[in-house]
Amino acid sequence: MNEYYINKCLHYAEQASDDEEVPVGTVIIDLMTYKVIGFGYNCKEKKKNCLCHAEIMAINMACKKKNSKILKNCTIYSTLEPCLMCLGAINEAQIDTLYFGTKNNKNNHFTEQLFNGKTAVNMQNEKCSKILSEFFKKRRN
């Protein structure tokens, strides 16, 4: 089941990459229905807004869908370990579980310590690592 949701995230990461954004995709699952209630991908460049990370976009959508600022009984999946800003938003939304496809080397791997004792799982997904490395390799050339 987790691979299914990470593949959905990869679909959104590809959309970000097509828009020349850092390829990160996120989905939020309502654990009562197992349906996607929020999704997002990076659109910082397109929207000219540093807050438009994939996780923030997905949280905004899920909160609107649930008509609540609290997303208990939800799980968030992302292709990349969340940055500190997004991790704070995930905590504020009270999301129960976080799955991410690959580590974010920029945040010194604080996720496990900062996720308030909840479950954070690094899925070590090769596709998630590959889409990021290919994006940055292409940008350097």
mmCIF file of C-alpha atoms in Angstrom:
data_model
loop_
_atom_site.group_PDB
_atom_site.id
_atom_site.type_symbol
_atom_site.label_atom_id
_atom_site.label_comp_id
_atom_site.label_asym_id
_atom_site.label_seq_id
_atom_site.Cartn_x
_atom_site.Cartn_y
_atom_site.Cartn_z
ATOM 1 C CA MET A 1 0.000 0.000 0.000
ATOM 2 C CA ASN A 2 2.825 2.422 0.842
ATOM 3 C CA GLU A 3 4.403 1.932 -2.601
ATOM 4 C CA TYR A 4 1.071 2.853 -4.185
ATOM 5 C CA TYR A 5 1.013 6.205 -2.385
ATOM 6 C CA ILE A 6 4.701 6.921 -3.023
ATOM 7 C CA ASN A 7 4.033 6.309 -6.727
ATOM 8 C CA LYS A 8 1.251 8.914 -6.547
ATOM 9 C CA CYS A 9 3.781 11.289 -4.986
ATOM 10 C CA LEU A 10 6.204 10.559 -7.817
ATOM 11 C CA HIS A 11 3.503 11.509 -10.321
ATOM 12 C CA TYR A 12 3.246 14.943 -8.665
ATOM 13 C CA ALA A 13 7.043 15.225 -8.420
ATOM 14 C CA GLU A 14 7.208 14.710 -12.184
ATOM 15 C CA GLN A 15 4.718 17.552 -12.628
ATOM 16 C CA ALA A 16 6.995 19.788 -10.574
ATOM 17 C CA SER A 17 9.987 18.727 -12.653
ATOM 18 C CA ASP A 18 8.081 19.472 -15.874
ATOM 19 C CA ASP A 19 7.550 22.997 -14.490
ATOM 20 C CA GLU A 20 11.304 23.214 -13.729
ATOM 21 C CA GLU A 21 10.615 23.076 -9.988
ATOM 22 C CA VAL A 22 12.488 20.865 -7.534
ATOM 23 C CA PRO A 23 10.684 17.539 -8.047
ATOM 24 C CA VAL A 24 8.919 16.882 -4.754
ATOM 25 C CA GLY A 25 5.410 15.443 -4.598
ATOM 26 C CA THR A 26 3.150 14.826 -1.617
ATOM 27 C CA VAL A 27 -0.197 13.170 -0.880
ATOM 28 C CA ILE A 28 -2.285 13.074 2.300
ATOM 29 C CA ILE A 29 -4.449 10.038 2.993
ATOM 30 C CA ASP A 30 -7.546 9.995 5.199
ATOM 31 C CA LEU A 31 -7.159 6.785 7.190
ATOM 32 C CA MET A 32 -10.932 6.441 7.608
ATOM 33 C CA THR A 33 -11.502 6.112 3.853
ATOM 34 C CA TYR A 34 -7.968 5.522 2.499
ATOM 35 C CA LYS A 35 -8.620 8.227 -0.069
ATOM 36 C CA VAL A 36 -6.287 11.014 -1.088
ATOM 37 C CA ILE A 37 -7.653 14.217 0.449
ATOM 38 C CA GLY A 38 -4.737 16.453 -0.420
ATOM 39 C CA PHE A 39 -1.861 16.525 -2.860
ATOM 40 C CA GLY A 40 0.796 18.956 -3.866
ATOM 41 C CA TYR A 41 4.057 19.537 -5.601
ATOM 42 C CA ASN A 42 6.654 22.259 -5.405
ATOM 43 C CA CYS A 43 5.575 25.436 -7.157
ATOM 44 C CA LYS A 44 7.775 28.061 -5.481
ATOM 45 C CA GLU A 45 9.169 29.411 -8.741
ATOM 46 C CA LYS A 46 5.871 29.423 -10.593
ATOM 47 C CA LYS A 47 3.991 31.156 -7.771
ATOM 48 C CA LYS A 48 6.969 33.286 -6.689
ATOM 49 C CA ASN A 49 6.292 32.225 -3.109
ATOM 50 C CA CYS A 50 8.817 30.486 -0.850
ATOM 51 C CA LEU A 51 5.979 28.803 1.088
ATOM 52 C CA CYS A 52 4.718 26.771 -1.876
ATOM 53 C CA HIS A 53 6.348 23.486 -0.935
ATOM 54 C CA ALA A 54 4.606 20.232 -1.873
ATOM 55 C CA GLU A 55 3.705 19.429 1.746
ATOM 56 C CA ILE A 56 2.212 22.863 2.415
ATOM 57 C CA MET A 57 0.132 22.680 -0.758
ATOM 58 C CA ALA A 58 -1.170 19.227 0.234
ATOM 59 C CA ILE A 59 -1.967 20.338 3.800
ATOM 60 C CA ASN A 60 -3.892 23.362 2.511
ATOM 61 C CA MET A 61 -5.963 21.155 0.210
ATOM 62 C CA ALA A 62 -6.640 18.524 2.893
ATOM 63 C CA CYS A 63 -7.684 21.150 5.459
ATOM 64 C CA LYS A 64 -10.152 22.624 2.964
ATOM 65 C CA LYS A 65 -11.484 19.157 2.139
ATOM 66 C CA LYS A 66 -11.966 18.273 5.816
ATOM 67 C CA ASN A 67 -13.006 21.840 6.740
ATOM 68 C CA SER A 68 -10.581 21.652 9.645
ATOM 69 C CA LYS A 69 -7.092 22.801 10.609
ATOM 70 C CA ILE A 70 -6.554 19.411 12.278
ATOM 71 C CA LEU A 71 -5.735 16.359 10.160
ATOM 72 C CA LYS A 72 -5.816 13.602 12.765
ATOM 73 C CA ASN A 73 -6.282 10.098 11.360
ATOM 74 C CA CYS A 74 -4.294 11.124 8.303
ATOM 75 C CA THR A 75 -0.976 10.020 6.874
ATOM 76 C CA ILE A 76 1.299 12.123 4.703
ATOM 77 C CA TYR A 77 3.573 10.690 2.023
ATOM 78 C CA SER A 78 6.290 12.704 0.315
ATOM 79 C CA THR A 79 9.048 11.888 -2.109
ATOM 80 C CA LEU A 80 11.540 13.843 0.024
ATOM 81 C CA GLU A 81 11.997 14.171 3.775
ATOM 82 C CA PRO A 82 10.253 17.433 4.736
ATOM 83 C CA CYS A 83 12.225 20.582 5.472
ATOM 84 C CA LEU A 84 11.888 22.107 8.931
ATOM 85 C CA MET A 85 9.099 24.483 7.812
ATOM 86 C CA CYS A 86 7.034 21.649 6.366
ATOM 87 C CA LEU A 87 7.720 19.410 9.332
ATOM 88 C CA GLY A 88 6.393 22.182 11.575
ATOM 89 C CA ALA A 89 3.241 22.420 9.456
ATOM 90 C CA ILE A 90 2.783 18.637 9.570
ATOM 91 C CA ASN A 91 3.056 18.766 13.365
ATOM 92 C CA GLU A 92 0.626 21.703 13.594
ATOM 93 C CA ALA A 93 -1.902 19.812 11.470
ATOM 94 C CA GLN A 94 -1.516 16.859 13.880
ATOM 95 C CA ILE A 95 -0.920 14.381 11.068
ATOM 96 C CA ASP A 96 -0.295 10.976 12.612
ATOM 97 C CA THR A 97 2.297 9.367 10.331
ATOM 98 C CA LEU A 98 4.884 10.530 7.808
ATOM 99 C CA TYR A 99 6.409 8.403 5.054
ATOM 100 C CA PHE A 100 9.109 9.877 2.832
ATOM 101 C CA GLY A 101 10.959 8.415 -0.106
ATOM 102 C CA THR A 102 14.463 9.733 0.497
ATOM 103 C CA LYS A 103 16.450 11.760 3.008
ATOM 104 C CA ASN A 104 16.803 15.524 2.702
ATOM 105 C CA ASN A 105 20.491 16.255 3.235
ATOM 106 C CA LYS A 106 19.741 19.936 3.904
ATOM 107 C CA ASN A 107 17.919 19.423 7.211
ATOM 108 C CA ASN A 108 20.516 17.269 8.994
ATOM 109 C CA HIS A 109 18.028 14.427 9.472
ATOM 110 C CA PHE A 110 16.126 15.999 12.368
ATOM 111 C CA THR A 111 12.801 14.476 11.335
ATOM 112 C CA GLU A 112 12.770 11.637 13.832
ATOM 113 C CA GLN A 113 13.578 13.978 16.749
ATOM 114 C CA LEU A 114 11.161 16.737 15.738
ATOM 115 C CA PHE A 115 8.126 14.686 14.770
ATOM 116 C CA ASN A 116 6.874 14.705 18.385
ATOM 117 C CA GLY A 117 7.190 10.977 18.999
ATOM 118 C CA LYS A 118 4.977 10.071 16.040
ATOM 119 C CA THR A 119 5.976 7.665 13.301
ATOM 120 C CA ALA A 120 8.328 8.915 10.563
ATOM 121 C CA VAL A 121 9.493 6.301 8.053
ATOM 122 C CA ASN A 122 12.230 6.678 5.461
ATOM 123 C CA MET A 123 11.146 4.313 2.685
ATOM 124 C CA GLN A 124 14.540 4.610 0.940
ATOM 125 C CA ASN A 125 12.819 4.578 -2.438
ATOM 126 C CA GLU A 126 15.236 4.518 -5.366
ATOM 127 C CA LYS A 127 12.819 6.308 -7.715
ATOM 128 C CA CYS A 128 12.508 9.221 -5.274
ATOM 129 C CA SER A 129 16.286 9.585 -5.055
ATOM 130 C CA LYS A 130 16.686 9.228 -8.804
ATOM 131 C CA ILE A 131 14.183 11.922 -9.815
ATOM 132 C CA LEU A 132 15.950 14.424 -7.558
ATOM 133 C CA SER A 133 19.485 13.518 -8.635
ATOM 134 C CA GLU A 134 18.524 13.635 -12.328
ATOM 135 C CA PHE A 135 16.860 17.029 -11.875
ATOM 136 C CA PHE A 136 19.935 18.577 -10.248
ATOM 137 C CA LYS A 137 22.318 16.875 -12.665
ATOM 138 C CA LYS A 138 20.368 18.390 -15.589
ATOM 139 C CA ARG A 139 20.433 21.832 -13.936
ATOM 140 C CA ARG A 140 24.218 21.706 -13.505
ATOM 141 C CA ASN A 141 24.821 20.945 -17.195
#
